[in-house]
Amino acid sequence: MRSRIVISFICFLSLLSVDRISAETVKVTYAQTSKTEISCTDDATAPDNVSASFSTTYPNNSSVQLTEGYNMTYTFSGFDGYTIHGITLNMRSNKDTGAGSLSIKVGDEVIASIAESGFDSWYGSYSNAYVDVVPKVTNTKVGLGEDLVIAISSTENSLYCKSVTIEYSVASKLTSPTLPASAVFDDSYEIVITDIPDGAIVRYTTDGTEPSMENGNIYAAPFSIDVTTTLKAVAVLDGVVSDVVTATYTKAPSSFTIALNVNGQTTNMTWPRGVLLDEQSILPVSLPSGLLVSGWALDANASEMATFPLDVYSDMMLYAVLSSSGLSEPVLYDAYVLVNDVADLKAGDSVIIAENNDGVAISKDGLNSKNKYALPTTVEINGDMLTPSTDTRVFVLGKSGDDYTFVENSKYLAYNRSGTELLMSDGEDSWSITVENGLASIKSNFDITRYLKYSTLNTRFAAYSASTASYRLPSIYKKKVINPLFTSYTPINITSAGYATMYLDTPVVIPKELEAYIITGVVGTELVMQQVKGVLPARTGVVLRAPAGVYGLLHVHEALAEEMEGNLLSGTAIDTYITAQKGYAYYVLARKNGLVAMYHPTLTDGQFLNNANRAYLALDLSNFGIFDEDIDTGDDGIQLSNGLRFNFSGTTDIAPQPSTISPQPSPLIYDLQGRRVYTLNSAGVYIVNGQKIIYKP
């Protein structure tokens, strides 16, 4: 069976640059540029959407030579409705008796042929130079969907053909019909098609398909529609089809409901059809302190912003895009974004090669002397965004002309010239890249058949020539600075006490109207505080201080938050019963005798309730010189004090550094007779740092 390699291309019609044979004819030339490629070679161009393919059974690297028993075939599609007037082949033969056969077909009809005859009868002769061979072609019109096929076979060594020139007549343009202009209607709308060329019929579609010579309804009289419809139509006459005309007719009521979504809560407003919505006309939005609306998006992820004034054709929802007073500058972060166009790649880009279906990328493992394959590592892929893992291999892209290199630590990703192997090489191995629908064809410039693909059979990235479902094209993700937009927040209520604790599962921005503190230590009966400004990481307990009111904490991307160490506050995102552990003392925010501080909670069966999104303090008593794990931590147990007070003096803004509890000096321990003791050796009641305890050895 002959192998067939097809390369398609488009040459667009430009009457200013064509080689005119007459007022009605055009010449266009195609030539092989390699064993697998063919293209237009001069300024002449073919009709719109003409594509050409070339195949040869000759096994060697030559794209133009045939020896005995081999053949080559040119196939042209897209000459529908045009007339072929002549074919010229640029050829030569090694012998004056060089022999072969030639066949030219349009569809199933042979329009010219030379069967097993000497080269002289092809209007050429033996020559080291190429000469034009001009078979006699009868003027033939190409029907709809018919291909023009030129087949050449050799019966002796050797026969050469390096180009084909086609002479055809430019089909006369047929005027398109006229549709009613796109419109919006209430109940029904009448369609009247006008300007139909004499003798032509009109075919139209309403299902989104393209009308053609055979596809579509035939227009016979005006008709009505009662649903939103996109109408497409063409005129058809004597095998010639006009350009497609399109119009959309939208059924819509006289007014629409615009739902304003603010943090998941919606408010509806009514807007009349045909009136552009100005941003200033949107209903006022009530927000907690520290937040404001910076714009409106068409989706909850704010991936597409609404552009005002807005032409509203149906009920719709707008999402409030929010900003916080706690952000003094844009919140930027680096992300890896899917490359959909190779033009988006440039030298110096940091890129990751990944396979989307399995969620894997080339890892830092493999590609060494022992394992010449790129092993995968799991990555998180969410839509067009990739989050790398710690062992994901990141390349720096190099570029020279149309070629690319993938560089890491002065090594270049290379095909190993053997089998499917890859490696990191000192040589600047390059690759050619094309991208379509987010999938990248990364071809080795050393071997024209080898592409970088991911194998689901061997779970590796390697250089494959096969094309099966098991060998998948990868995608390229490019490092890009993101300026995200945000649409959600958490409201926090500060009571008249002026304090609250907070623990959230999502990173948030602390508005400047609100003070937030982590607790990093205890000195005596005072808590060491450290203020947090800007972005608070997820799952970080804090103490809040502000005048009574409701404050808005904007939800942001986790990439904007840096983890904080040394924070003694814990918390829960839901109502949770906390079981007191031996060797720990627990504190929650409370107000006693007018003083807001951290106090021991009341335990029931050794537990206390921590409310959702609230923080509590759990102190490891061993940090205070108390090491016995059997100490009772109930109401009658160890108490460092009746309450731990907040010490805000000298607090600093965080870029938080690791911090630990400041241990107390050796505790002052007295028995009930007032005698100081230095160790707890026997059961009894003692006074430790001024507090009564019961010791059970």
XYZ file of C-alpha atoms in Angstrom:
697
model
C 0.000 0.000 0.000
C 1.357 3.429 -0.887
C 2.000 5.832 1.967
C 0.428 9.243 1.531
C 1.677 12.424 3.178
C -0.663 15.395 2.859
C 0.284 19.018 3.402
C -2.569 21.528 3.006
C -2.297 25.233 2.448
C -4.416 28.183 1.385
C -3.603 30.635 -1.389
C -5.894 33.663 -1.425
C -7.123 35.371 -4.588
C -5.512 38.704 -5.404
C -6.271 39.899 -8.918
C -3.615 42.608 -8.624
C -0.831 40.006 -8.468
C -2.013 37.196 -10.774
C -0.391 36.353 -14.109
C -3.245 37.038 -16.504
C -3.372 34.914 -19.671
C -6.432 36.838 -20.781
C -9.139 38.820 -19.135
C -10.644 35.553 -17.918
C -7.705 33.207 -17.268
C -5.084 32.890 -14.553
C -1.964 30.765 -14.108
C -0.827 29.405 -10.772
C 2.265 27.280 -10.100
C 2.880 24.720 -7.353
C 6.204 23.031 -6.550
C 7.556 20.550 -4.049
C 9.768 22.246 -1.478
C 10.564 18.966 0.265
C 9.494 15.354 0.164
C 6.443 16.246 2.235
C 5.742 19.874 1.354
C 4.280 21.731 -1.586
C 3.453 25.418 -2.029
C 2.711 28.217 -4.474
C 6.008 29.393 -5.964
C 5.178 32.677 -7.678
C 2.899 35.678 -7.251
C 0.013 33.918 -8.934
C -2.656 32.753 -6.527
C -5.496 30.262 -6.598
C -9.158 30.773 -5.742
C -10.125 31.033 -2.088
C -9.809 27.784 -0.134
C -7.857 25.889 -2.787
C -5.693 23.284 -1.066
C -3.004 21.075 -2.557
C -1.482 17.791 -1.423
C 1.443 15.807 -2.732
C 2.424 12.168 -2.295
C 5.224 10.035 -3.692
C 6.078 6.352 -3.353
C 9.760 6.980 -4.154
C 11.550 5.858 -0.973
C 14.605 8.102 -1.113
C 14.779 11.691 0.070
C 14.229 13.263 -3.338
C 10.903 15.020 -3.711
C 11.021 15.288 -7.504
C 12.588 12.039 -8.761
C 10.951 8.760 -9.828
C 12.667 5.548 -10.788
C 11.144 2.469 -12.341
C 7.965 1.328 -10.621
C 7.367 4.450 -8.536
C 4.852 7.283 -8.887
C 3.884 10.720 -7.575
C 0.451 12.310 -7.265
C -0.730 15.923 -7.010
C -4.260 16.478 -5.668
C -5.986 19.890 -5.789
C -9.253 20.675 -4.023
C -11.283 23.877 -4.150
C -11.434 24.660 -7.891
C -15.215 24.199 -7.664
C -16.996 26.160 -10.409
C -13.773 27.089 -12.252
C -12.695 25.857 -15.692
C -9.297 24.171 -16.223
C -7.753 25.236 -19.556
C -4.285 23.751 -19.385
C -1.645 21.934 -17.332
C 2.133 22.476 -17.634
C 4.610 20.093 -15.971
C 8.254 21.136 -15.499
C 10.140 17.859 -16.077
C 13.272 16.098 -17.283
C 14.414 12.525 -18.013
C 17.783 10.769 -17.709
C 17.147 9.036 -21.035
C 15.821 10.184 -24.353
C 13.688 7.095 -24.140
C 12.743 7.765 -20.585
C 9.288 6.269 -20.170
C 6.309 6.622 -17.954
C 2.635 7.442 -17.903
C 0.616 10.533 -17.041
C -3.040 10.930 -16.083
C -4.989 14.126 -15.323
C -8.497 13.761 -13.878
C -11.255 16.080 -12.693
C -13.469 14.040 -10.429
C -13.859 10.703 -12.184
C -13.286 12.158 -15.676
C -9.867 11.808 -17.348
C -9.194 15.105 -19.144
C -5.687 14.247 -20.417
C -3.414 11.193 -20.391
C -0.206 9.774 -21.780
C 0.156 6.041 -21.196
C 3.656 4.454 -21.117
C 5.265 6.480 -23.842
C 8.714 7.971 -24.374
C 9.533 11.345 -22.976
C 9.634 12.862 -26.478
C 5.925 12.215 -26.912
C 5.361 14.342 -23.831
C 6.633 17.309 -25.872
C 10.030 17.101 -24.215
C 13.296 15.264 -24.784
C 16.282 13.873 -22.907
C 17.914 16.765 -21.077
C 19.902 17.597 -17.959
C 17.747 20.717 -17.760
C 14.041 20.866 -16.942
C 11.653 21.480 -19.842
C 7.939 22.184 -19.957
C 5.693 19.234 -20.720
C 2.255 20.365 -21.903
C -0.371 17.606 -22.183
C -3.377 18.416 -24.301
C -6.160 19.342 -21.903
C -9.755 19.843 -22.957
C -11.397 22.797 -21.235
C -13.117 21.231 -18.246
C -15.312 22.800 -15.586
C -14.690 21.515 -12.046
C -17.880 20.464 -10.301
C -18.803 20.970 -6.667
C -16.545 18.867 -4.433
C -14.490 17.483 -7.340
C -10.689 17.180 -7.105
C -8.126 17.821 -9.824
C -5.641 14.907 -9.692
C -2.369 14.629 -11.635
C -0.687 11.195 -11.452
C 2.805 10.468 -12.865
C 4.413 7.007 -13.026
C 7.860 5.934 -14.209
C 8.614 2.729 -16.128
C 12.359 3.410 -16.557
C 15.059 5.293 -14.644
C 14.747 8.187 -14.135
C 11.923 10.676 -14.461
C 11.704 14.034 -12.665
C 8.903 16.568 -12.076
C 9.472 19.594 -9.843
C 6.453 21.835 -10.509
C 2.930 22.008 -11.901
C 1.298 25.074 -13.461
C -2.483 25.208 -13.790
C -4.263 27.564 -16.161
C -7.879 28.225 -15.194
C -10.599 30.769 -15.828
C -11.733 33.049 -13.040
C -15.340 32.230 -12.298
C -17.630 35.184 -12.642
C -18.942 36.406 -9.292
C -22.611 35.948 -8.657
C -24.272 38.771 -6.754
C -25.461 37.812 -3.282
C -29.105 38.316 -2.351
C -30.084 40.939 0.246
C -31.489 40.005 3.654
C -33.412 42.321 5.970
C -31.019 44.016 8.367
C -30.453 42.352 11.752
C -33.203 43.375 14.129
C -34.867 42.796 17.488
C -38.563 41.855 17.531
C -41.313 41.108 20.069
C -43.528 38.299 18.699
C -42.683 37.497 15.069
C -40.656 38.926 12.214
C -41.223 38.664 8.443
C -38.238 37.741 6.261
C -38.276 39.193 2.749
C -35.208 38.380 0.605
C -34.557 40.821 -2.260
C -32.001 41.535 -5.012
C -32.049 37.949 -6.281
C -30.005 37.666 -9.541
C -32.059 36.868 -12.636
C -32.522 33.144 -13.103
C -30.909 32.305 -9.744
C -32.414 30.494 -6.800
C -31.743 31.370 -3.180
C -30.855 28.743 -0.620
C -30.992 29.684 3.088
C -30.355 28.023 6.437
C -31.487 28.789 9.982
C -29.561 26.030 11.817
C -26.091 27.585 11.697
C -24.856 25.511 8.723
C -23.507 27.151 5.577
C -25.913 27.261 2.601
C -24.465 25.974 -0.668
C -25.432 24.675 -4.078
C -27.145 21.712 -2.415
C -27.567 22.633 1.258
C -30.402 24.781 2.553
C -34.062 25.556 1.960
C -35.070 27.128 -1.365
C -36.595 30.569 -0.860
C -39.982 30.766 -2.555
C -41.837 33.550 -0.719
C -41.584 35.757 2.406
C -41.818 33.802 5.665
C -42.055 34.616 9.382
C -39.911 33.612 12.348
C -40.921 33.661 16.017
C -37.651 32.701 17.736
C -34.171 34.202 17.740
C -32.705 33.179 14.377
C -29.445 33.532 12.482
C -30.269 33.480 8.769
C -27.654 32.632 6.114
C -28.341 32.746 2.361
C -26.641 32.370 -1.045
C -27.688 32.753 -4.673
C -27.071 29.746 -6.966
C -26.938 29.909 -10.785
C -25.414 27.491 -13.331
C -23.157 25.859 -10.756
C -21.879 29.178 -9.390
C -22.593 30.076 -5.763
C -22.514 33.627 -4.421
C -20.916 34.735 -1.171
C -22.877 33.928 1.976
C -24.884 36.766 3.558
C -25.855 36.597 7.227
C -28.216 38.436 9.555
C -29.478 37.722 13.085
C -32.990 38.449 14.313
C -33.346 38.463 18.086
C -36.631 37.833 19.838
C -36.758 39.833 23.030
C -39.349 41.373 25.351
C -39.806 45.115 25.674
C -37.766 45.132 28.897
C -35.183 42.958 30.607
C -34.149 41.969 34.095
C -30.564 42.783 34.975
C -29.467 40.887 38.083
C -26.698 42.637 39.984
C -24.669 39.992 41.786
C -22.699 41.346 44.728
C -20.880 38.648 46.680
C -23.463 36.039 45.641
C -26.469 38.177 46.601
C -28.552 39.501 43.718
C -30.617 42.628 43.262
C -32.782 42.970 40.161
C -33.301 46.047 38.047
C -35.533 46.436 34.978
C -34.127 47.929 31.796
C -35.995 48.832 28.576
C -35.051 47.181 25.293
C -33.174 49.365 22.855
C -31.708 51.672 25.524
C -27.993 51.344 26.169
C -27.148 50.649 29.814
C -24.748 53.233 31.206
C -22.648 52.272 34.220
C -23.959 55.273 36.130
C -27.507 53.904 35.740
C -26.795 50.760 37.791
C -28.557 50.667 41.143
C -26.479 51.814 44.137
C -24.595 48.990 45.840
C -24.285 48.760 49.629
C -20.942 47.308 50.761
C -19.211 46.774 54.109
C -16.580 49.264 55.161
C -13.321 48.999 53.222
C -14.794 47.792 49.910
C -15.896 49.508 46.727
C -17.115 48.456 43.269
C -14.426 48.970 40.615
C -16.395 47.561 37.665
C -18.790 44.852 36.478
C -18.042 41.429 34.982
C -20.093 39.042 32.860
C -19.089 35.979 34.907
C -18.298 35.142 38.522
C -14.580 34.672 37.776
C -14.363 38.164 36.232
C -12.726 36.685 33.133
C -14.754 39.007 30.891
C -15.581 42.553 31.878
C -18.744 44.328 30.769
C -18.048 47.219 28.412
C -20.328 50.212 28.884
C -22.589 51.477 27.486
C -24.025 47.956 27.292
C -26.556 46.888 24.658
C -28.868 44.495 26.536
C -30.790 41.942 24.452
C -31.890 39.494 27.142
C -32.049 38.943 30.872
C -28.523 38.938 32.203
C -26.425 38.948 35.354
C -23.610 41.356 36.145
C -21.050 40.550 38.837
C -19.600 43.335 40.958
C -15.811 43.495 40.680
C -14.503 44.685 44.034
C -11.427 46.421 45.364
C -10.266 46.891 48.936
C -8.865 49.856 50.823
C -6.227 47.415 52.107
C -4.562 47.239 48.690
C -2.378 50.248 48.036
C -1.255 48.927 44.621
C -2.338 46.292 42.063
C -2.134 42.726 43.362
C 0.018 40.986 40.775
C 1.202 37.391 40.771
C 2.945 35.032 38.398
C 0.959 32.255 36.732
C 1.459 29.783 33.901
C -1.115 30.426 31.170
C -2.003 28.151 28.229
C -0.447 29.245 24.910
C -3.059 29.240 22.134
C -0.971 31.002 19.478
C 2.697 30.368 18.746
C 3.017 34.120 18.101
C 2.638 34.574 21.885
C 6.001 32.857 22.446
C 9.221 34.860 22.492
C 12.815 34.424 23.581
C 13.233 34.553 27.333
C 9.775 33.198 28.186
C 9.605 30.698 31.043
C 7.510 27.758 29.825
C 6.219 24.403 31.057
C 5.416 21.497 28.730
C 2.346 19.637 30.027
C -0.343 17.159 28.993
C -3.789 18.389 29.967
C -5.904 15.215 30.111
C -3.728 13.483 32.726
C -2.636 16.744 34.384
C 1.094 16.041 34.102
C 4.137 18.064 33.067
C 7.771 17.291 32.319
C 9.440 16.815 35.691
C 12.960 17.480 36.924
C 13.499 13.697 36.894
C 14.744 11.762 33.886
C 16.629 13.123 30.859
C 19.927 11.955 32.341
C 22.411 9.327 31.263
C 20.443 6.535 32.931
C 16.943 7.494 31.858
C 16.725 9.255 28.513
C 13.039 10.111 28.843
C 11.185 13.068 30.335
C 9.294 11.633 33.292
C 5.972 13.245 34.286
C 4.977 15.015 37.476
C 1.446 15.875 38.540
C 0.409 19.515 38.164
C -2.851 21.338 38.808
C -4.573 22.522 35.621
C -7.630 24.722 36.031
C -9.001 25.979 32.733
C -6.157 27.846 31.018
C -4.058 28.069 34.199
C -1.383 25.632 35.372
C 0.019 25.497 38.884
C 3.412 23.731 38.891
C 4.603 21.348 41.577
C 7.984 21.659 43.252
C 9.519 19.127 40.847
C 8.091 20.596 37.620
C 10.770 21.377 35.030
C 10.640 24.990 33.821
C 12.387 25.808 30.546
C 13.570 29.182 29.274
C 12.602 29.583 25.643
C 15.239 30.488 23.084
C 14.369 31.600 19.553
C 16.207 32.013 16.280
C 14.021 32.709 13.277
C 11.246 30.131 13.290
C 13.177 27.722 15.515
C 12.957 27.396 19.295
C 15.103 25.917 22.036
C 14.114 24.749 25.511
C 16.879 25.639 27.975
C 17.431 24.758 31.631
C 20.685 25.478 33.469
C 22.597 25.922 30.179
C 21.360 22.541 28.914
C 19.098 22.157 25.877
C 16.202 19.747 25.442
C 17.221 17.493 22.550
C 16.135 14.463 20.564
C 18.702 11.730 21.202
C 18.949 10.698 17.520
C 17.871 7.195 18.496
C 14.428 5.694 18.937
C 12.176 7.864 21.067
C 14.787 9.103 23.533
C 15.175 12.660 24.806
C 17.964 14.209 26.835
C 19.402 17.498 28.046
C 22.333 18.346 25.774
C 25.133 20.907 25.610
C 24.303 21.463 21.927
C 21.676 24.036 21.024
C 19.134 21.581 19.662
C 16.141 23.388 18.207
C 12.491 22.557 17.581
C 9.760 23.962 15.376
C 6.446 24.714 17.080
C 2.897 25.118 15.832
C -0.090 25.578 18.151
C -3.707 24.773 17.346
C -6.586 24.689 19.843
C -4.116 24.819 22.714
C -2.166 21.728 21.547
C 1.467 22.159 20.538
C 3.178 20.255 17.733
C 6.810 20.379 18.873
C 8.857 18.859 16.030
C 12.514 17.941 16.170
C 14.559 19.876 13.613
C 16.921 16.903 13.498
C 14.285 14.386 12.432
C 11.273 15.584 10.450
C 9.082 12.733 11.717
C 9.739 13.099 15.460
C 7.385 15.076 17.696
C 7.506 15.620 21.443
C 4.471 13.756 22.801
C 3.188 12.235 26.033
C 2.737 8.462 26.114
C -0.072 7.093 28.274
C 1.335 3.603 27.725
C 4.778 4.334 29.172
C 3.798 7.466 31.183
C 6.591 9.605 29.802
C 7.304 12.435 27.397
C 9.420 11.303 24.437
C 10.020 11.806 20.686
C 7.405 9.835 18.780
C 6.638 9.528 15.070
C 3.522 7.404 15.596
C 0.108 9.066 15.702
C -2.226 7.103 17.987
C -4.495 7.959 20.887
C -1.779 6.696 23.245
C 0.668 9.395 22.088
C -0.816 12.774 22.914
C 0.307 16.199 21.831
C 1.270 18.346 24.818
C 0.446 21.962 25.592
C 2.783 24.835 26.399
C 2.142 27.065 29.413
C 3.881 30.427 29.570
C 4.747 32.326 32.737
C 2.759 35.532 32.832
C 2.133 38.301 35.329
C -1.555 38.295 36.270
C -3.520 41.276 37.574
C -6.553 39.423 38.942
C -10.045 40.763 39.542
C -12.155 39.717 42.539
C -15.908 39.378 43.081
C -16.393 37.933 46.599
C -15.727 38.891 50.203
C -16.414 37.872 53.801
C -18.234 40.386 56.042
C -16.947 40.637 59.625
C -19.030 42.238 62.371
C -17.201 44.081 65.136
C -19.450 44.590 68.162
C -19.356 47.392 70.659
C -16.573 45.479 72.430
C -14.315 46.614 69.573
C -12.710 43.174 69.112
C -13.260 39.871 67.291
C -11.266 36.821 66.315
C -11.241 35.400 62.789
C -10.136 32.251 60.950
C -10.998 31.840 57.233
C -10.365 29.119 54.654
C -9.529 31.651 51.940
C -6.898 34.413 51.670
C -8.376 37.873 52.243
C -7.342 41.515 52.204
C -7.410 43.378 55.523
C -9.055 46.782 54.862
C -7.196 49.765 56.289
C -10.227 50.551 58.508
C -9.634 47.297 60.406
C -6.622 46.176 62.472
C -5.608 42.514 62.424
C -3.035 40.860 64.699
C -1.488 37.462 65.113
C -0.250 36.384 68.552
C 3.409 35.377 68.660
C 4.143 35.043 72.368
C 3.173 35.501 76.013
C 5.098 37.610 78.519
C 3.663 37.404 82.013
C -0.048 37.917 81.553
C 0.288 39.876 78.299
C 0.053 38.635 74.730
C 2.720 39.630 72.218
C 0.912 40.979 69.113
C 2.088 41.481 65.547
C -0.039 43.439 63.094
C -0.970 42.069 59.663
C -1.561 44.430 56.759
C -2.489 43.669 53.157
C -3.180 40.010 52.329
C -3.911 37.570 55.158
C -3.149 33.928 54.250
C -5.865 31.297 54.477
C -6.231 29.376 57.738
C -4.507 32.067 59.791
C -6.118 32.977 63.105
C -6.118 36.693 63.962
C -7.470 39.127 66.532
C -9.393 42.027 64.952
C -9.737 45.504 66.450
C -11.906 48.344 65.101
C -14.865 50.556 65.967
C -18.183 48.742 65.926
C -19.413 48.049 62.400
C -19.342 45.629 59.460
C -16.093 45.330 57.500
C -15.507 43.599 54.168
C -12.535 41.269 53.650
C -11.938 40.766 49.936
C -11.204 37.187 48.770
C -8.014 37.018 46.692
C -5.902 34.401 44.935
C -3.776 32.216 47.201
C -0.688 33.101 45.166
C -0.854 36.590 46.694
C -0.474 35.356 50.269
C 2.692 34.338 52.058
C 2.480 31.832 54.881
C 3.074 33.191 58.388
C 5.086 31.358 61.034
C 5.030 31.720 64.779
C 1.307 32.403 65.122
C -0.136 30.830 68.280
C -3.763 31.255 67.226
C -5.694 28.291 65.848
C -9.229 28.244 64.451
C -11.980 26.415 62.632
C -14.031 27.212 59.526
C -17.162 25.539 60.959
C -18.656 25.193 64.428
C -16.336 22.702 66.134
C -16.024 21.245 69.616
C -12.390 21.461 70.730
C -11.222 18.749 73.124
C -8.783 20.102 75.714
C -5.500 18.219 75.571
C -3.316 17.459 78.571
C -0.421 19.860 78.852
C -2.195 22.748 77.080
C -4.050 25.828 78.284
C -6.877 27.241 76.120
C -8.145 30.793 75.738
C -10.956 32.440 73.795
C -11.908 36.064 73.292
C -14.304 37.342 75.947
C -15.205 40.443 77.952
C -15.215 40.118 81.735
C -15.699 42.994 84.126
C -15.492 45.362 81.179
C -12.078 44.067 80.053
C -11.747 42.384 76.630
C -9.009 39.756 76.728
C -8.343 36.056 76.138
C -9.926 33.948 78.898
C -10.243 30.250 79.654
C -13.391 28.823 78.035
C -15.901 26.900 80.089
C -15.355 23.206 79.453
C -18.164 20.686 79.229
C -16.955 17.093 79.329
C -13.493 18.412 78.572
C -14.621 20.345 75.455
C -15.545 23.870 74.416
C -17.366 25.105 71.298
C -15.377 27.157 68.815
C -17.739 28.987 66.470
C -17.269 28.999 62.689
C -14.557 31.333 61.390
C -13.358 32.134 64.928
C -9.893 31.711 66.428
C -8.724 30.467 69.807
C -5.410 30.251 71.650
C -3.843 26.907 72.628
C -0.668 27.295 74.748
C 1.792 24.457 75.144
C 2.532 24.566 78.878
C 5.936 22.965 78.386
C 7.076 26.329 77.070
C 6.446 27.670 80.572
C 8.530 25.115 82.386
C 5.575 22.803 83.072
C 6.105 19.399 81.515
C 3.752 16.903 83.167
C 1.263 15.682 80.557
C -1.121 14.429 83.256
C -1.942 17.912 84.551
C -5.699 18.538 84.494
C -6.526 21.401 82.093
C -10.125 21.828 83.224
C -11.541 24.782 85.111
C -9.698 23.657 88.219
C -6.455 22.990 86.359
C -3.395 25.015 85.398
C -4.153 28.700 84.746
C -1.395 31.039 83.743
C -3.725 33.854 84.726
C -7.379 34.736 84.923
C -6.936 36.338 81.509
C -4.243 37.202 78.983
C -4.382 40.834 77.943
C -3.522 42.282 74.541
C -0.353 44.342 74.409
C -0.531 46.499 71.273
C 2.345 48.771 72.254
C 5.332 48.320 70.000
C 3.516 46.042 67.542
C 5.016 46.001 64.081
C 3.649 45.395 60.621
C 4.194 41.914 59.327
C 6.244 40.561 56.828
C 5.993 37.982 59.567
C 9.190 36.355 60.687
C 9.190 33.032 62.523
C 8.332 33.645 66.165
C 7.860 31.466 69.193
C 6.467 31.813 72.686
C 8.713 33.741 75.029
C 9.156 31.226 77.874
C 8.625 32.367 81.435
C 11.530 32.188 83.905
C 11.432 29.188 86.217
C 7.991 29.333 87.853
C 7.547 30.466 91.441
C 5.986 27.483 93.248
C 4.722 27.544 96.875
C 2.919 24.966 98.950
C -0.083 25.894 101.087
C 2.218 26.597 104.085
C 3.903 29.346 102.064
C 7.143 27.464 101.580
C 8.826 27.754 98.198
C 9.451 24.471 96.399
C 11.364 23.970 93.149
C 9.813 20.758 91.836
C 6.426 19.130 92.117
C 7.144 15.749 93.675
C 3.891 14.816 95.389
C 0.168 15.297 94.883
C -1.420 18.328 96.409
C -2.483 21.932 96.014
C 0.177 24.457 95.043
C 0.445 28.150 94.143
C 2.245 28.497 90.772
C 3.009 32.074 89.710
C 0.200 33.276 91.954
C -2.383 30.758 90.718
C -3.777 27.800 92.668
C -3.329 24.428 90.980
C -4.010 20.805 91.853
C -1.092 18.536 91.015
C -1.745 14.835 90.315
C 1.514 12.889 89.750
